[in-house]
Coordinates of C-alpha atoms in Angstrom, one line a residue:
Chain O
M173 CA 36.9 58.9 34.0
W174 CA 40.4 58.3 35.2
R175 CA 40.9 56.3 32.0
H176 CA 41.0 59.5 29.9
R177 CA 44.6 60.0 29.7
A178 CA 44.5 63.7 28.3
F179 CA 41.7 64.7 31.0
M180 CA 44.1 63.2 33.8
V181 CA 47.2 65.2 32.4
G182 CA 45.1 68.5 32.0
T183 CA 43.4 68.2 35.2
G184 CA 46.9 67.5 36.9
L185 CA 48.2 70.8 35.4
S186 CA 45.3 72.7 36.1
G187 CA 45.3 71.3 39.5
L188 CA 48.9 72.2 40.1
M189 CA 48.4 75.8 39.0
A190 CA 45.3 76.1 41.3
G191 CA 46.9 74.5 44.4
A192 CA 50.0 76.8 43.8
A193 CA 47.8 80.0 43.8
L194 CA 45.7 78.6 46.7
L195 CA 49.1 77.8 48.8
S196 CA 50.4 81.3 48.1
L197 CA 47.4 82.6 49.9
F198 CA 48.8 81.3 53.1
W199 CA 52.6 80.7 52.6
T200 CA 55.3 81.0 49.9
P201 CA 58.9 80.2 50.3
H202 CA 59.9 83.8 50.3
S203 CA 58.2 86.9 49.8
P204 CA 57.1 87.3 46.2
T205 CA 57.6 91.3 46.6
Q206 CA 60.6 91.7 49.1
I207 CA 63.7 93.1 47.0
V208 CA 67.1 91.9 48.2
V209 CA 69.8 93.4 46.6
R210 CA 72.5 91.0 47.8
A211 CA 70.8 88.0 46.2
R212 CA 70.3 89.3 42.6
F213 CA 70.4 86.6 39.8
K214 CA 71.0 83.8 42.0
P215 CA 70.8 80.3 40.1
P216 CA 68.5 77.6 41.6
S217 CA 69.7 76.2 44.9
W218 CA 68.0 74.7 48.1
E219 CA 67.4 78.4 49.5
H220 CA 65.8 79.7 46.0
W221 CA 64.5 76.4 44.2
L222 CA 64.3 78.6 40.7
G223 CA 66.6 81.2 41.7
T224 CA 66.0 84.8 42.0
D225 CA 65.6 87.5 39.6
Q226 CA 67.3 91.1 39.0
F227 CA 65.9 92.4 42.2
G228 CA 66.7 89.2 44.3
R229 CA 63.0 88.1 44.8
D230 CA 62.3 84.3 44.9
I231 CA 61.1 83.1 41.4
L232 CA 58.9 80.1 42.8
S233 CA 57.2 82.6 45.3
M234 CA 56.4 84.9 42.4
L235 CA 55.3 82.3 40.2
M236 CA 53.0 81.2 43.1
A237 CA 51.6 84.3 43.6
G238 CA 51.3 85.3 39.8
A239 CA 49.0 82.0 39.5
Q240 CA 46.5 83.8 41.7
T241 CA 46.5 86.8 39.2
S242 CA 46.0 84.7 36.4
I243 CA 43.4 82.5 37.8
L244 CA 41.4 85.4 39.3
V245 CA 41.3 87.3 35.7
G246 CA 40.5 83.9 34.1
L247 CA 38.0 83.2 36.5
I248 CA 36.2 86.7 36.6
A249 CA 36.7 87.2 33.0
V250 CA 35.2 84.2 31.7
S251 CA 32.4 83.8 34.1
L252 CA 31.0 87.3 33.2
G253 CA 31.5 86.5 29.5
L254 CA 30.0 83.3 29.7
G255 CA 27.0 84.4 31.8
L256 CA 26.0 87.2 29.9
G257 CA 26.9 85.5 26.4
V258 CA 25.0 82.3 27.0
A259 CA 22.0 84.2 28.0
L260 CA 22.3 86.2 25.0
G261 CA 22.7 83.5 22.6
L262 CA 19.9 81.5 24.2
L263 CA 17.8 84.4 23.8
A264 CA 18.6 84.7 20.3
A265 CA 18.1 81.2 19.3
A266 CA 14.6 81.1 21.3
R267 CA 13.1 84.5 20.1
R268 CA 14.1 84.4 16.2
G269 CA 13.6 87.6 14.3
W270 CA 14.7 91.0 15.2
I271 CA 15.8 90.2 18.6
E272 CA 18.0 87.5 17.0
E273 CA 19.2 90.2 14.4
A274 CA 20.0 92.9 17.0
V275 CA 22.0 90.3 19.1
M276 CA 24.0 89.0 16.5
R277 CA 24.8 92.3 14.9
L278 CA 26.0 93.3 18.5
N279 CA 28.2 90.4 18.6
D280 CA 29.9 91.2 15.2
L281 CA 30.4 94.9 16.3
T282 CA 32.5 93.3 19.4
F283 CA 33.9 90.5 17.5
A284 CA 35.9 93.8 15.4
F285 CA 37.8 94.6 18.3
P286 CA 41.1 92.8 19.0
V287 CA 41.3 92.2 22.8
V288 CA 44.4 94.2 23.2
L289 CA 42.9 97.3 21.2
L290 CA 40.1 97.2 23.4
A291 CA 42.0 96.9 26.8
I292 CA 44.1 99.8 25.6
L293 CA 40.9 101.8 24.8
I294 CA 39.6 100.8 28.2
T295 CA 43.0 101.8 29.8
A296 CA 42.7 105.0 27.8
G297 CA 39.6 105.6 29.8
W298 CA 39.8 104.5 33.2
G299 CA 43.7 104.1 33.6
P300 CA 45.6 100.8 33.6
G301 CA 44.9 97.9 36.1
I302 CA 43.9 94.7 36.5
S303 CA 40.0 95.3 36.9
N304 CA 40.2 96.9 33.4
A305 CA 42.0 94.0 32.0
I306 CA 39.7 91.8 33.4
L307 CA 36.8 93.9 32.1
A308 CA 38.4 93.9 28.5
L309 CA 38.5 90.2 28.6
A310 CA 35.0 89.7 29.7
I311 CA 33.7 92.0 26.8
I312 CA 35.7 89.7 24.3
N313 CA 34.3 86.8 25.7
V314 CA 30.6 87.7 25.4
P315 CA 30.1 87.2 21.8
I316 CA 32.4 84.1 21.7
F317 CA 29.8 82.4 24.0
A318 CA 26.8 84.2 22.6
R319 CA 27.5 82.9 19.2
L320 CA 28.4 79.5 20.5
S321 CA 25.5 79.0 22.1
R322 CA 23.2 80.3 19.7
G323 CA 24.6 77.9 17.1
A324 CA 24.4 75.0 19.5
A325 CA 20.9 76.0 20.8
L326 CA 19.6 76.4 17.0
T327 CA 20.5 72.8 16.4
I328 CA 18.7 71.7 19.5
W329 CA 15.6 73.7 18.7
A330 CA 15.4 72.2 15.4
R331 CA 15.1 68.5 17.0
E332 CA 11.9 66.9 17.2
F333 CA 12.0 66.4 20.9
V334 CA 11.7 70.2 21.1
L335 CA 8.7 69.7 18.9
A336 CA 7.3 66.9 21.3
A337 CA 7.9 69.6 24.4
R338 CA 6.0 72.2 22.8
A339 CA 3.1 69.6 21.9
A340 CA 3.3 68.9 25.6
G341 CA 2.4 72.6 26.1
K342 CA 5.9 73.7 27.4
G343 CA 6.9 77.1 26.4
P344 CA 10.1 78.6 25.2
V345 CA 11.5 79.3 28.9
R346 CA 11.0 75.9 30.1
I347 CA 12.3 74.2 27.0
T348 CA 15.4 76.3 27.0
A349 CA 16.0 75.3 30.7
E350 CA 15.0 71.6 30.5
H351 CA 16.2 70.7 27.0
V352 CA 18.3 73.3 25.3
L353 CA 20.7 74.2 28.1
P354 CA 21.3 70.5 29.3
N355 CA 22.2 69.5 25.6
I356 CA 24.6 72.5 25.0
A357 CA 26.1 72.6 28.2
N358 CA 29.0 70.5 27.3
V359 CA 30.3 72.7 24.4
I360 CA 29.9 75.7 26.8
V361 CA 32.0 73.8 29.4
V362 CA 34.6 73.1 26.7
Q363 CA 34.7 76.7 25.5
A364 CA 34.9 78.0 28.9
T365 CA 38.3 76.1 29.7
I366 CA 39.8 77.2 26.5
S367 CA 38.3 80.8 27.3
F368 CA 40.1 80.4 30.6
A369 CA 43.4 79.6 29.0
I370 CA 43.1 82.5 26.6
A371 CA 42.3 84.7 29.3
I372 CA 45.7 83.5 31.0
L373 CA 47.5 84.2 27.8
A374 CA 45.9 87.8 27.2
E375 CA 46.6 88.7 30.7
A376 CA 50.1 87.8 30.2
A377 CA 50.1 89.9 27.1
L378 CA 48.3 92.8 28.6
S379 CA 50.7 92.9 31.5
Y380 CA 53.6 92.6 29.4
L381 CA 52.2 95.7 27.6
G382 CA 51.9 97.3 30.8
V383 CA 48.2 97.8 30.8
G384 CA 47.4 94.9 32.9
S385 CA 48.3 94.1 36.6
Q386 CA 50.6 96.6 38.1
P387 CA 53.6 96.3 40.2
P388 CA 54.0 95.3 42.8
D389 CA 51.2 92.7 42.2
P390 CA 53.0 89.4 40.8
S391 CA 52.1 88.5 37.2
W392 CA 53.4 86.1 35.0
G393 CA 53.1 88.4 32.0
R394 CA 55.0 91.1 33.9
M395 CA 57.7 88.8 34.8
L396 CA 58.3 87.8 31.2
A397 CA 58.2 91.6 30.2
E398 CA 60.9 92.3 32.8
S399 CA 62.9 89.3 32.0
Q400 CA 63.4 90.7 28.6
N401 CA 65.7 93.3 29.9
H402 CA 68.2 90.7 31.3
L403 CA 67.8 88.2 28.7
F404 CA 71.7 88.0 28.1
R405 CA 72.7 87.9 31.5
S406 CA 70.1 85.3 32.8
P407 CA 67.9 83.7 30.1
V408 CA 66.4 81.4 32.7
L409 CA 64.3 84.4 33.9
A410 CA 62.1 84.3 30.7
L411 CA 62.1 80.6 30.9
W412 CA 60.2 80.0 34.4
P413 CA 57.3 82.2 33.6
G414 CA 57.1 81.3 30.0
M415 CA 56.9 77.4 31.3
A416 CA 54.2 78.6 33.8
I417 CA 52.1 80.1 31.0
V418 CA 52.5 77.3 28.5
L419 CA 51.7 74.4 31.1
S420 CA 48.7 76.0 32.5
V421 CA 47.1 76.8 28.9
L422 CA 48.2 73.3 27.9
G423 CA 46.5 71.8 31.0
L424 CA 43.3 73.4 30.6
N425 CA 42.9 72.7 26.9
L426 CA 43.4 69.3 27.6
M427 CA 40.9 69.3 30.5
G428 CA 38.5 70.9 28.0
D429 CA 39.2 68.1 25.6
G430 CA 38.6 65.4 28.1
L431 CA 35.5 67.2 29.5
R432 CA 34.0 67.1 26.3
D433 CA 34.2 63.3 25.9
L434 CA 33.2 62.5 29.5
L435 CA 30.0 64.8 29.6
D436 CA 28.3 62.9 26.5
P437 CA 26.1 60.2 28.0
R438 CA 26.5 58.2 24.9
L439 CA 30.2 57.7 25.8
G440 CA 30.2 57.8 29.6
R441 CA 29.3 54.7 31.7
R442 CA 25.9 54.1 32.9
G443 CA 24.3 55.6 35.9
R444 CA 26.4 58.8 35.8
A445 CA 24.1 61.7 34.7
Chain Z
M229 CA -22.4 61.5 19.1
S230 CA -20.3 59.0 17.5
A231 CA -19.1 61.2 14.6
E232 CA -18.0 64.2 16.9
A233 CA -15.4 66.1 14.7
L234 CA -11.9 66.2 16.3
V235 CA -10.4 68.5 13.6
V236 CA -12.1 70.7 11.0
A237 CA -9.8 72.2 8.6
E238 CA -11.5 74.8 6.2
G239 CA -9.1 76.3 3.4
L240 CA -6.1 75.8 5.9
S241 CA -2.8 77.2 4.3
R242 CA 0.9 77.4 5.3
H243 CA 3.0 79.5 3.2
Y244 CA 6.9 80.1 3.8
P245 CA 8.5 83.0 2.6
L246 CA 11.9 82.3 0.6
P247 CA 14.7 84.2 1.0
R248 CA 14.6 87.3 -1.4
T249 CA 16.6 87.0 -4.5
S250 CA 17.0 90.7 -5.3
L251 CA 16.4 93.7 -3.1
F252 CA 13.6 94.9 -5.6
T253 CA 11.7 91.7 -6.1
R254 CA 8.9 90.8 -3.4
A255 CA 10.1 87.5 -1.8
E256 CA 8.6 84.4 -3.0
R257 CA 6.5 82.0 -1.1
V258 CA 6.5 78.2 -0.6
R259 CA 2.9 76.8 -0.4
A260 CA 3.7 74.1 1.8
V261 CA 0.0 73.7 2.6
D262 CA -2.5 75.3 0.3
G263 CA -6.1 75.4 0.8
V264 CA -6.7 72.1 2.5
D265 CA -10.2 71.1 3.8
F266 CA -10.9 68.0 5.8
T267 CA -12.9 66.8 8.8
L268 CA -11.5 64.3 11.2
A269 CA -14.2 62.5 13.1
R270 CA -13.7 60.7 16.3
G271 CA -13.0 56.8 15.8
H272 CA -12.4 57.5 12.2
S273 CA -8.6 57.5 11.7
L274 CA -7.3 59.3 8.7
G275 CA -4.4 58.8 6.7
I276 CA -2.5 61.3 4.8
V277 CA -0.3 60.0 2.0
G278 CA 2.0 61.9 -0.3
E279 CA 5.5 62.2 -1.4
S280 CA 8.2 63.9 0.6
G281 CA 7.7 67.9 -0.1
S282 CA 3.9 67.4 -0.4
G283 CA 3.1 69.3 3.0
K284 CA 2.4 66.5 5.0
S285 CA 4.2 67.2 7.9
T286 CA 3.6 70.9 7.9
L287 CA -0.2 70.0 8.0
A288 CA 0.6 67.8 11.0
R289 CA 1.9 70.8 13.0
L290 CA -0.7 72.9 11.9
V291 CA -3.4 70.4 13.2
L292 CA -1.5 70.3 16.5
A293 CA -1.3 74.2 16.6
L294 CA 2.4 74.1 16.9
E295 CA 2.4 76.4 13.9
P296 CA 0.0 79.1 13.0
P297 CA -1.9 78.7 9.8
S298 CA -1.3 81.7 7.1
G299 CA -4.9 81.1 5.9
G300 CA -7.9 79.5 6.5
R301 CA -9.7 78.2 9.6
L302 CA -8.8 75.2 11.9
T303 CA -11.3 74.1 14.5
L304 CA -9.9 71.7 17.3
F305 CA -12.3 69.8 19.4
G306 CA -15.0 72.7 18.8
E307 CA -12.5 75.5 19.4
D308 CA -10.3 77.8 17.3
P309 CA -6.9 77.6 18.8
A310 CA -5.8 81.2 17.6
T311 CA -8.5 82.4 20.3
L312 CA -7.6 80.6 23.0
S313 CA -5.6 81.7 26.1
A314 CA -2.4 80.0 26.9
E315 CA -4.1 78.0 29.8
A316 CA -7.0 77.1 27.5
M317 CA -4.5 75.8 25.1
R318 CA -2.8 73.7 27.4
R319 CA -6.1 72.1 28.5
L320 CA -6.6 71.6 24.7
R321 CA -3.3 69.8 24.5
R322 CA -4.2 66.9 26.8
H323 CA -6.4 65.8 24.1
M324 CA -3.9 65.6 21.3
Q325 CA -0.3 64.3 21.0
I326 CA 2.1 63.7 18.6
V327 CA 4.3 60.7 17.6
F328 CA 7.2 61.7 15.2
Q329 CA 9.3 59.8 12.5
D330 CA 12.8 59.6 13.8
P331 CA 13.1 58.0 17.2
F332 CA 16.6 59.2 17.5
G333 CA 15.5 62.6 17.4
A334 CA 12.3 62.6 19.1
L335 CA 13.7 61.7 22.6
D336 CA 16.1 64.1 24.5
P337 CA 19.3 62.3 24.8
R338 CA 20.0 63.5 28.3
H339 CA 16.7 62.9 30.1
R340 CA 15.8 59.3 31.2
V341 CA 13.0 57.4 29.8
A342 CA 10.6 57.9 32.9
R343 CA 10.9 61.7 32.6
I344 CA 10.7 61.6 28.5
V345 CA 7.5 59.7 29.0
A346 CA 6.0 61.8 31.8
E347 CA 7.0 65.1 30.4
P348 CA 3.4 66.1 28.8
L349 CA 2.1 65.6 32.5
Q350 CA 4.6 68.2 33.7
A351 CA 3.1 71.0 31.9
L352 CA -0.7 69.8 31.0
R353 CA -1.3 68.5 34.4
P354 CA 0.6 70.6 37.1
D355 CA -1.8 69.4 39.6
L356 CA -0.2 65.8 39.8
A357 CA 2.5 65.0 42.2
R358 CA 6.1 63.9 41.0
A359 CA 5.5 60.6 42.2
E360 CA 2.0 60.2 40.6
R361 CA 3.6 61.2 37.4
R362 CA 6.2 58.6 37.5
A363 CA 3.7 56.0 38.5
Q364 CA 1.6 57.3 35.5
A365 CA 4.7 57.0 33.0
L366 CA 5.8 53.5 34.4
E367 CA 2.3 52.4 33.9
V368 CA 1.7 53.6 30.3
M369 CA 5.4 52.1 29.7
E370 CA 4.0 48.7 30.2
Q371 CA 0.8 49.3 28.3
V372 CA 3.2 49.9 25.1
G373 CA 5.4 46.7 25.9
L374 CA 8.3 48.3 27.9
R375 CA 9.3 47.2 31.3
A376 CA 8.7 49.5 34.0
S377 CA 12.4 48.9 35.2
D378 CA 13.6 50.7 31.7
G379 CA 12.4 53.8 33.3
D380 CA 15.8 54.8 34.4
K381 CA 17.7 54.1 31.3
F382 CA 18.7 56.6 28.5
P383 CA 17.3 56.7 25.1
H384 CA 20.3 55.5 23.7
E385 CA 20.2 52.1 25.4
F386 CA 17.2 51.0 23.1
S387 CA 16.6 49.8 20.0
G388 CA 14.8 52.0 17.0
G389 CA 11.3 49.7 17.9
Q390 CA 11.6 50.4 21.7
R391 CA 12.4 54.0 21.3
Q392 CA 9.2 54.4 19.0
R393 CA 7.3 52.7 21.7
I394 CA 8.9 55.3 24.3
A395 CA 7.4 58.0 22.0
I396 CA 4.2 56.3 21.8
A397 CA 4.1 55.9 25.5
R398 CA 4.6 59.8 25.7
A399 CA 1.9 60.5 23.7
L400 CA -0.3 58.0 25.5
I401 CA 0.3 59.5 28.9
T402 CA -2.5 62.4 29.0
K403 CA -5.2 60.0 27.7
P404 CA -5.5 61.9 24.5
D405 CA -8.2 61.5 22.0
L406 CA -6.2 62.4 18.9
I407 CA -2.8 61.3 18.2
V408 CA -1.0 62.7 15.0
A409 CA 1.4 60.3 13.8
D410 CA 4.2 61.7 11.4
E411 CA 5.5 58.8 9.3
P412 CA 5.8 56.6 12.7
V413 CA 7.3 53.6 11.4
S414 CA 9.3 54.6 8.3
A415 CA 12.6 54.8 10.2
L416 CA 12.3 51.4 11.4
D417 CA 13.0 47.8 10.2
V418 CA 10.2 46.0 8.3
S419 CA 9.8 43.3 10.9
V420 CA 9.6 46.2 13.6
Q421 CA 7.3 48.2 11.7
A422 CA 4.8 45.6 11.9
Q423 CA 5.0 45.1 15.9
V424 CA 4.6 49.1 16.1
L425 CA 1.7 49.2 14.0
N426 CA -0.1 46.3 15.6
L427 CA 0.6 47.8 18.9
M428 CA -0.7 51.2 17.4
R429 CA -3.9 49.4 16.1
D430 CA -4.3 47.8 19.7
L431 CA -4.2 51.1 21.3
E432 CA -6.9 52.3 19.1
T433 CA -9.3 50.0 20.6
S434 CA -8.3 49.8 23.8
H435 CA -7.6 53.8 24.6
G436 CA -10.2 54.9 22.0
L437 CA -7.7 56.7 20.0
T438 CA -8.2 58.3 16.6
Y439 CA -5.1 58.7 14.5
L440 CA -4.1 61.3 11.9
L441 CA -1.5 59.0 10.2
I442 CA 1.0 60.7 7.9
S443 CA 3.0 58.3 5.7
H444 CA 4.3 58.0 2.1
D445 CA 3.6 54.5 2.4
L446 CA 0.2 53.4 1.4
V447 CA 0.3 50.1 3.2
V448 CA 0.9 51.6 6.4
V449 CA -2.0 53.8 6.0
E450 CA -4.2 51.0 4.7
Y451 CA -3.5 49.0 7.9
L452 CA -4.6 51.9 10.5
C453 CA -7.0 54.2 8.8
A454 CA -10.6 53.9 7.6
E455 CA -10.2 56.8 5.2
I456 CA -7.2 58.3 3.0
M457 CA -6.2 61.6 1.7
V458 CA -3.6 62.0 -0.9
M459 CA -1.7 65.1 -0.9
Y460 CA 0.2 66.6 -3.8
R461 CA 2.1 70.0 -3.5
G462 CA 0.4 71.0 -0.4
R463 CA -3.2 70.2 -1.8
I464 CA -5.3 67.3 -1.4
V465 CA -5.9 65.8 -4.6
E466 CA -8.1 62.7 -3.5
R467 CA -9.9 61.6 -0.6
A468 CA -12.0 58.1 0.0
E469 CA -12.7 55.4 2.1
T470 CA -9.8 53.2 2.3
E471 CA -11.2 50.2 0.5
R472 CA -12.8 52.4 -2.2
L473 CA -9.4 54.4 -2.8
F474 CA -7.5 51.0 -3.3
A475 CA -10.3 49.5 -5.6
A476 CA -11.0 52.6 -7.8
P477 CA -8.5 55.5 -7.6
A478 CA -9.7 58.1 -9.6
H479 CA -6.8 60.7 -9.4
P480 CA -3.9 59.7 -11.8
Y481 CA -1.4 60.5 -8.9
T482 CA -3.2 58.1 -6.6
R483 CA -2.8 55.6 -9.2
L484 CA 1.0 56.3 -9.6
L485 CA 1.1 55.8 -5.7
L486 CA -0.7 52.7 -5.8
A487 CA 1.4 51.3 -8.8
S488 CA 4.6 52.0 -6.8
V489 CA 3.4 49.9 -3.9
P490 CA 5.3 46.5 -3.9
R491 CA 2.8 43.7 -3.8
M492 CA 3.2 40.1 -3.3
E493 CA 0.5 38.9 -5.5
A494 CA 1.3 38.7 -9.2
G495 CA -0.5 40.9 -11.6
R496 CA -1.4 43.7 -9.0
A497 CA 2.1 45.2 -9.3
R498 CA 1.1 47.8 -12.2
R499 CA -2.2 49.0 -12.3
D500 CA -3.8 50.5 -15.4
G501 CA -0.4 50.9 -16.9
V502 CA 0.5 54.3 -15.5
A503 CA 3.8 55.3 -16.6
P504 CA 6.5 55.6 -13.8
P505 CA 7.2 59.0 -12.5
P506 CA 9.3 61.1 -14.9
A507 CA 12.4 62.8 -13.7
E508 CA 12.3 65.5 -11.1
A509 CA 13.6 68.0 -13.6
E510 CA 10.4 68.0 -15.3
T511 CA 8.5 68.8 -12.2
G512 CA 9.4 72.3 -12.2
D513 CA 7.7 75.2 -10.3
A514 CA 6.1 76.9 -13.4
I515 CA 2.9 75.4 -12.8
G516 CA 1.1 78.7 -13.0
D517 CA -2.6 78.7 -12.7
G518 CA -3.0 74.8 -13.7
C519 CA -3.1 71.5 -12.0
P520 CA -0.2 71.1 -9.9
F521 CA 0.3 67.6 -11.0
A522 CA 0.1 68.4 -14.7
P523 CA 3.7 68.6 -15.6
R524 CA 4.0 64.8 -14.1
C525 CA 0.6 63.6 -15.1
P526 CA 0.4 61.1 -18.3
L527 CA -3.2 62.1 -18.9
A528 CA -2.8 65.8 -18.7
E529 CA -4.7 67.9 -21.4
H530 CA -4.6 71.6 -22.3
R531 CA -7.2 72.3 -19.9
C532 CA -5.1 71.0 -16.8
R533 CA -2.2 73.4 -17.7
A534 CA -4.7 76.4 -17.8
E535 CA -7.2 75.7 -15.0
A536 CA -6.6 74.3 -11.5
P537 CA -9.2 71.4 -10.7
R538 CA -11.7 72.0 -7.9
A539 CA -12.5 69.1 -5.7
R540 CA -15.5 67.4 -6.7
E541 CA -17.6 64.3 -5.3
I542 CA -17.6 61.5 -7.8
A543 CA -19.1 58.9 -5.7
A544 CA -20.4 59.1 -1.7
G545 CA -17.3 60.3 0.2
H546 CA -15.1 60.3 -2.6
R547 CA -13.6 63.5 -3.8
V548 CA -11.3 64.1 -6.3
A549 CA -9.3 67.2 -7.7
C550 CA -9.1 66.2 -11.3
H551 CA -10.8 67.3 -14.6
L552 CA -10.4 63.9 -16.2
A553 CA -11.7 61.9 -13.3

């Protein structure tokens, strides 16, 4: 499994991000929120590895703490969207007819909302904040997973081993659990990593617009937004959070790609189920 | 009671609605199976022959109660599956199993072979412990010529013929009386076909099986079945004992099928000088009330296009649906 180079690189980058987030729970080089007026716009040094921002905050510490926010948002939003979406998709595939119609039309309705618009709508109702950003992202993820899992499940339902399972007296619930879900798990896992990456991007975008995480909670998107005002004085301020976003999204996408290959029993080595 | 009826079909039909072409017209229907009558007696394996699209596979799913009929009556082991409770239906399913055409699609690629073979026991014999189910699976695998050590492998590690053996093992594990085999060998190489057919014939005697064998290949059916039904467009056009059907085919479609069987012996290649089938374009759907085969029939008369022929008995046990037979 370590022979798969894309998976290695992807897991490395994602691991770096997760590690930084975990470490920041206990320790960061400096406080990510403390303002030090004398230390504004410091270039990288031994004291501040990546320099300081317009308030004299340590950028590396902010990036580490910001990874927490990104992971938290991605994890919760994707889990909620995946859980509900896959359940709806499997239901639609197992029970054709009006249930399927209802689920899919509801999907179309949700698809029609861009995530940013939905987030702004929710913010208008309940005020800005990280939990409302998570809610918006979760809602957007539901139809993505529902459509994906319904389509994949339908191809499994059309296979003859499902007919054999029915001839063996199994009902739709058991067939879904024993045959359909294991056979579509790989596409769902791959989509989950991609959705995770998109969620990080979207959280950054929402924070940039000011409807995501609120100060003083560190966030990559807001770091990017604030750096915009000082772009001529210190362009690297935009570089660091931008790099953090690009690398973690790239890492998650590469990991998803690798997982897709590794989860196929026909490609994997024997004995690994 | 040697001639106990395992399956009795009376006017069995299965229609599928086509997508509507217009909001104001009624949806058209495909008559996949259209008024089929037959009886399948224990120990008297029956073959169903027909070209693709003739409704053979739909009939297989109807007989196994995997799909409800849209018309007619089906009696399985003396009971009507439509009236049975789920529990009674599961008891009934122990007696009948299925073997599919495609040995790739019929086995779940993510399950190990022992689990695949034992699957019918899971739902149909919940009284058995897991270890006992596995032991039975390995036993039946050896009966079909697989090794017990293969139980922990995945289906993709086997060849097509071996996979079909796995599928047969799965069908055998509940010790059924009836096995519906839908094109069991047509996806296999010819040399492997013979092995699988021999295995099926051996199991017929050793396990007291009765087959409902569905195939487009008359030779396969001839090898395993005492009696043959020929289907065309959802209807049974001829039914006779195997020998009689080969010796004295009465329906023009049967003759056509027999003529297209490749034979080693010279002179048997073409029978009765029946013309080869005309192009598909001529077999359009507009048969109206007439005989469904009329558009392709070399002997068709005016009457064939006006009136559908009813099946009649032209000799003992030999029924034909043709005006001219």
